[in-house]
XYZ file of C-alpha atoms in Angstrom:
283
model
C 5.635 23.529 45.531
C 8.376 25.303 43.454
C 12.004 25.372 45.115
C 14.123 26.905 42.479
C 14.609 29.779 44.040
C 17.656 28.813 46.349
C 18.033 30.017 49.866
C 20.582 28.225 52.291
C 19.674 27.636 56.202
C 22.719 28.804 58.030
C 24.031 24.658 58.836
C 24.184 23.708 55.366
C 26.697 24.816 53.156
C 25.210 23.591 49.863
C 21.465 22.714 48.693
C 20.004 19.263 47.607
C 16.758 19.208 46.003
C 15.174 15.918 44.448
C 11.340 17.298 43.223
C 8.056 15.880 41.266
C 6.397 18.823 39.437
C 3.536 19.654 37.108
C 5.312 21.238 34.286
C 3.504 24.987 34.966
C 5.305 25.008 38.235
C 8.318 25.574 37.050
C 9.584 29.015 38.202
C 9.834 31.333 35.515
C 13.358 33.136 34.196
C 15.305 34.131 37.142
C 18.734 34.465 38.506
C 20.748 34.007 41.608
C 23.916 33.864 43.541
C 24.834 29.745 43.689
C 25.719 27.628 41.050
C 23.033 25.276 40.274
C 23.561 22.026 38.969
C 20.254 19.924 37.655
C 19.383 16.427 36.205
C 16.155 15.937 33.942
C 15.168 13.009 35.553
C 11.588 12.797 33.953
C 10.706 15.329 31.293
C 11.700 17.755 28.053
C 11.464 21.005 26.686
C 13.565 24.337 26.193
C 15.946 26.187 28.397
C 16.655 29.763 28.620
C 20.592 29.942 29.212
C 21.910 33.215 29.342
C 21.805 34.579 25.658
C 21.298 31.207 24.175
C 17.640 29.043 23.765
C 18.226 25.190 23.609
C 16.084 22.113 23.610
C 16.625 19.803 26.407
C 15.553 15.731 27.551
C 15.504 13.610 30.092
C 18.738 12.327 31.476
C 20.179 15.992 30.618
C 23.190 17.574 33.274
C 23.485 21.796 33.340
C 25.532 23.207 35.603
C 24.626 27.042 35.484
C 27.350 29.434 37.241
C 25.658 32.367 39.355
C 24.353 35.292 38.071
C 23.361 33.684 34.635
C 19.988 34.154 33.981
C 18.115 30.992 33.388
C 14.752 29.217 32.928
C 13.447 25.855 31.952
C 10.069 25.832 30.559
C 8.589 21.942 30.157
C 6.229 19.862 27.838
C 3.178 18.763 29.228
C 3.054 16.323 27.298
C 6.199 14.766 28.456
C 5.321 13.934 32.286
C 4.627 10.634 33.966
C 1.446 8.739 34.650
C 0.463 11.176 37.654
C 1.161 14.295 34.971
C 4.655 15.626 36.728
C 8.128 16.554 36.068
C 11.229 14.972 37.717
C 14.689 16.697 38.856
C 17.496 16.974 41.356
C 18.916 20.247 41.721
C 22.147 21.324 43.779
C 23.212 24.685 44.850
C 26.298 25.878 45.999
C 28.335 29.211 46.790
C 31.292 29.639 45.020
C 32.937 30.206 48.798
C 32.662 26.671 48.864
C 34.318 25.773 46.015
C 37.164 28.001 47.542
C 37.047 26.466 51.040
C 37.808 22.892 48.906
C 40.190 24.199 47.110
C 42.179 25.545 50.342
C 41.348 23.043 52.454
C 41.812 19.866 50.667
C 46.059 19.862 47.981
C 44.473 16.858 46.586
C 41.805 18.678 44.764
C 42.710 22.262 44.610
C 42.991 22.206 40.986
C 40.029 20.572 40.139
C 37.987 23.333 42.622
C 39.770 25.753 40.867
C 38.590 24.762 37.273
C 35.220 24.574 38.815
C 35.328 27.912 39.827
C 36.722 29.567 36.689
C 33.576 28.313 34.557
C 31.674 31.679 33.277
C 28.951 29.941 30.343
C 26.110 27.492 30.838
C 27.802 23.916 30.445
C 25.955 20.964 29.371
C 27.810 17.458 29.617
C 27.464 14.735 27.334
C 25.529 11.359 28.374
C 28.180 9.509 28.247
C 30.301 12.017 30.610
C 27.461 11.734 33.074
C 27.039 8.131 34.098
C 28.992 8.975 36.888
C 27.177 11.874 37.893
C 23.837 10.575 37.412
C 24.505 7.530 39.667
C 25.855 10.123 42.308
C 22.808 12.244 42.118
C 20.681 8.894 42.489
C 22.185 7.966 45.707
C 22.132 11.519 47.146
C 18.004 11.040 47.124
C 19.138 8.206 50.155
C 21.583 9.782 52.107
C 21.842 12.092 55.257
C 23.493 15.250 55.358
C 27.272 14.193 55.815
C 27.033 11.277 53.130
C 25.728 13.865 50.733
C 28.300 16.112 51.186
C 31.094 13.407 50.792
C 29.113 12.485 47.271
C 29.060 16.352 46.599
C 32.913 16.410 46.491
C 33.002 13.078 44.637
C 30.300 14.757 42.131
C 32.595 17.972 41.915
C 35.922 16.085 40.790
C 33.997 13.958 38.556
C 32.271 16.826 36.793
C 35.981 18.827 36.822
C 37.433 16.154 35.145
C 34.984 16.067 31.950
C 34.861 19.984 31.148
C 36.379 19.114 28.183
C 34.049 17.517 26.917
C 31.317 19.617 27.694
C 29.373 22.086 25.443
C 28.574 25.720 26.336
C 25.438 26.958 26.127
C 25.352 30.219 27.548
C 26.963 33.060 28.449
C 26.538 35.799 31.315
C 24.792 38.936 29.536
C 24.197 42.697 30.319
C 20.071 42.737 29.901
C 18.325 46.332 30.037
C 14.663 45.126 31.068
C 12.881 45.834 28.162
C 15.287 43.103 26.374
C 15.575 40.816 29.464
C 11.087 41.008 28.948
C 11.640 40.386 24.867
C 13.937 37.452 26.055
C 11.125 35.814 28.249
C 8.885 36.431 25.436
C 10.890 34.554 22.719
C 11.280 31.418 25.007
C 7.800 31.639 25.732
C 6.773 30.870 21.924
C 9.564 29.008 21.503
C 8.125 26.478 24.026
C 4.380 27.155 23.202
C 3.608 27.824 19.378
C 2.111 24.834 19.108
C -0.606 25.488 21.712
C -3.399 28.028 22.006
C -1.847 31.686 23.063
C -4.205 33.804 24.587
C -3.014 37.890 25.470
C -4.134 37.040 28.878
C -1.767 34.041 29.285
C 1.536 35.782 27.626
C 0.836 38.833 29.438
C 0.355 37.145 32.931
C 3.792 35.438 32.227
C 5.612 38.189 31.626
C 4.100 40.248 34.411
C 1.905 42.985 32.759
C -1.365 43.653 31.980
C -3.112 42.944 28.656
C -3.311 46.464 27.557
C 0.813 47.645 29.269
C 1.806 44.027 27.091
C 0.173 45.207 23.692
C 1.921 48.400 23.938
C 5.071 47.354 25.176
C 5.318 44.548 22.614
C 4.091 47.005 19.500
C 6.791 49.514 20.457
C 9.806 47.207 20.825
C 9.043 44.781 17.939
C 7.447 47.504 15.535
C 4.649 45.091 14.985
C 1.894 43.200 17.049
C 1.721 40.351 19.398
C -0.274 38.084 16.855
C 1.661 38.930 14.075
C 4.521 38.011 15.076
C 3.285 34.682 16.506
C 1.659 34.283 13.275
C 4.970 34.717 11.124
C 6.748 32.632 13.377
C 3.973 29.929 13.042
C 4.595 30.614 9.016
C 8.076 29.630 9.410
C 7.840 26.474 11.350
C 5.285 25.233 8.506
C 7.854 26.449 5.728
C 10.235 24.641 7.394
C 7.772 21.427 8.226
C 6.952 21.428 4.000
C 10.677 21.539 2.956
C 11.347 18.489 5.520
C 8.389 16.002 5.273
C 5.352 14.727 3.276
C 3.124 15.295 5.789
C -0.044 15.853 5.099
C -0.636 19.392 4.680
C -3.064 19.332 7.876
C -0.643 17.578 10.291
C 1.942 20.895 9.255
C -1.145 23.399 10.074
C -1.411 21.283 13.678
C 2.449 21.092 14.191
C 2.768 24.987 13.391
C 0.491 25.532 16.261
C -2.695 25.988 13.688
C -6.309 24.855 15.056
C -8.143 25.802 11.384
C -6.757 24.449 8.415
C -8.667 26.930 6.042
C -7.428 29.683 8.139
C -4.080 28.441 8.344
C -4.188 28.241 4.288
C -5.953 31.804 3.922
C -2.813 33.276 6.615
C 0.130 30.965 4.519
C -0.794 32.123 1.123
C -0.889 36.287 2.894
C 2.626 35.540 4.361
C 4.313 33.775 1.385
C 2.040 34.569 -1.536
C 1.518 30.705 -2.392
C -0.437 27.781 -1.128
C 1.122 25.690 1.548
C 1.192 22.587 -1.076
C 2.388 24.789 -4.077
C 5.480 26.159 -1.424
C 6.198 22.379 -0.725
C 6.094 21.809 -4.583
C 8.284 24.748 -5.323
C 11.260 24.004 -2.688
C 11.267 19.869 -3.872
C 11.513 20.636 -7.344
C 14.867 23.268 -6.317
């Protein structure tokens, strides 16, 4: 069951949510009213923030303010025995931020930097300890203990801002580039696996023929292509860094044939995978 999408019953005033996933059942890019704060508890991969694409790991903290658009997209390769995910997610309304700040001198200003935050915040490891160990003991608790841990988990995470890095910011999207968005995390997060038109398509919410269309008339080229050339430069890239061999780049590029991958590289950059390699360590 997928509970990202945040809906409060009318006695709680914020949302706890500790969950086991497989990796596909992560909700796709979406947005909403509440801040959202999560913890990678078990898993890796790349997150949509806003108008910024970054790779995250386990033990990560986001807090995401509302209205930013937002999607985390998991390996499946990084799961645990049974094959799943692991986070804790907590959602709040910005009213309550205001209702602390008002109600309680003692931590007005630390509700109030809280609710000034307009970007996609990741905080350090080191920052989190804190927060992680708060998070932990929330799985335990009833209602009213989590909600005394809440505030201790607000001042804490007030009082390291300053060390934490934006990701992302709040964005005006039209929905033709909010759809070229969800398409560029999409091969950002699966190049290296088999993409079929039926899978993209179904992800972004068209059909196969409405997809090849829409994709040829926004990007001037065609779905494949442009997979393929951003294959091409993840090998490039692979050659100039490592000695691998030059089939272990064809299977990290997201290549199954190594003869086709050649055939494709040599098309694209007018050289031979091992000749590129030879060219860029001789420069």
């Amino acid at each position: 069951m997928n509970h990202s999408i945040i809906n409060f019953a009318g006695e709680h005033s914020f949302y706890f949510d500790h969950v086991q996933l497989h990796p596909e059942e992560q909700i796709g890019l979406h947005r909403q009213s509440t801040w959202e704060l999560s913890y990678i508890i078990t898993g890796s991969g790349k997150c949509q923030l806003g108008d910024n694409i970054h790779d995250f790991s386990e033990g990560e903290v986001v807090l995401v303010p509302p209205e930013l658009p937002h999607c985390w997209t998991f390996n499946k390769e990084d799961v645990d025995k049974n094959g799943m995910i692991e986070n804790i997610t907590i959602a709040f309304n910005t009213d309550l931020l205001s209702k602390l700040a008002s109600s309680f001198p003692e931590i007005h200003d630390q509700m109030k930097l809280l609710s000034d935050i307009n970007s996609a915040l990741k905080f350090t490891k080191s920052d989190t300890i804190e927060t992680t160990t708060i998070l932990q003991e929330m799985m335990m608790q009833t209602d009213a203990d989590r909600f005394a841990s809440l505030i201790h988990l607000l001042v804490s995470l007030s009082e390291n801002l300053g060390n934490a890095r934006k990701l992302g910011s709040k964005q005006s999207l039209s929905p033709t580039e909010e759809r070229l968005k969800k398409i560029e995390t999409y091969i950002n997060c699966n190049f290296k696996r088999e993409i079929t038109l039926d899978m993209i398509s179904k992800y972004i919410g068209m059909n196969r023929s409405s997809f090849c269309s829409f994709f040829l008339k926004a990007n001037k080229t065609t779905f494949f292509r442009y997979l393929n050339t951003y294959r091409i430069d993840v090998a490039c890239n692979l050659l100039k860094q490592n000695k691998d061999r030059i089939a272990e780049v064809c299977y990290q590029s997201g290549f199954r044939d190594i003869p086709y991958f050649n055939r494709l590289f040599k098309q694209f950059k007018g050289m031979t995978p091992s000749e590129y390699r030879k060219l860029y360590q001789e420069i």
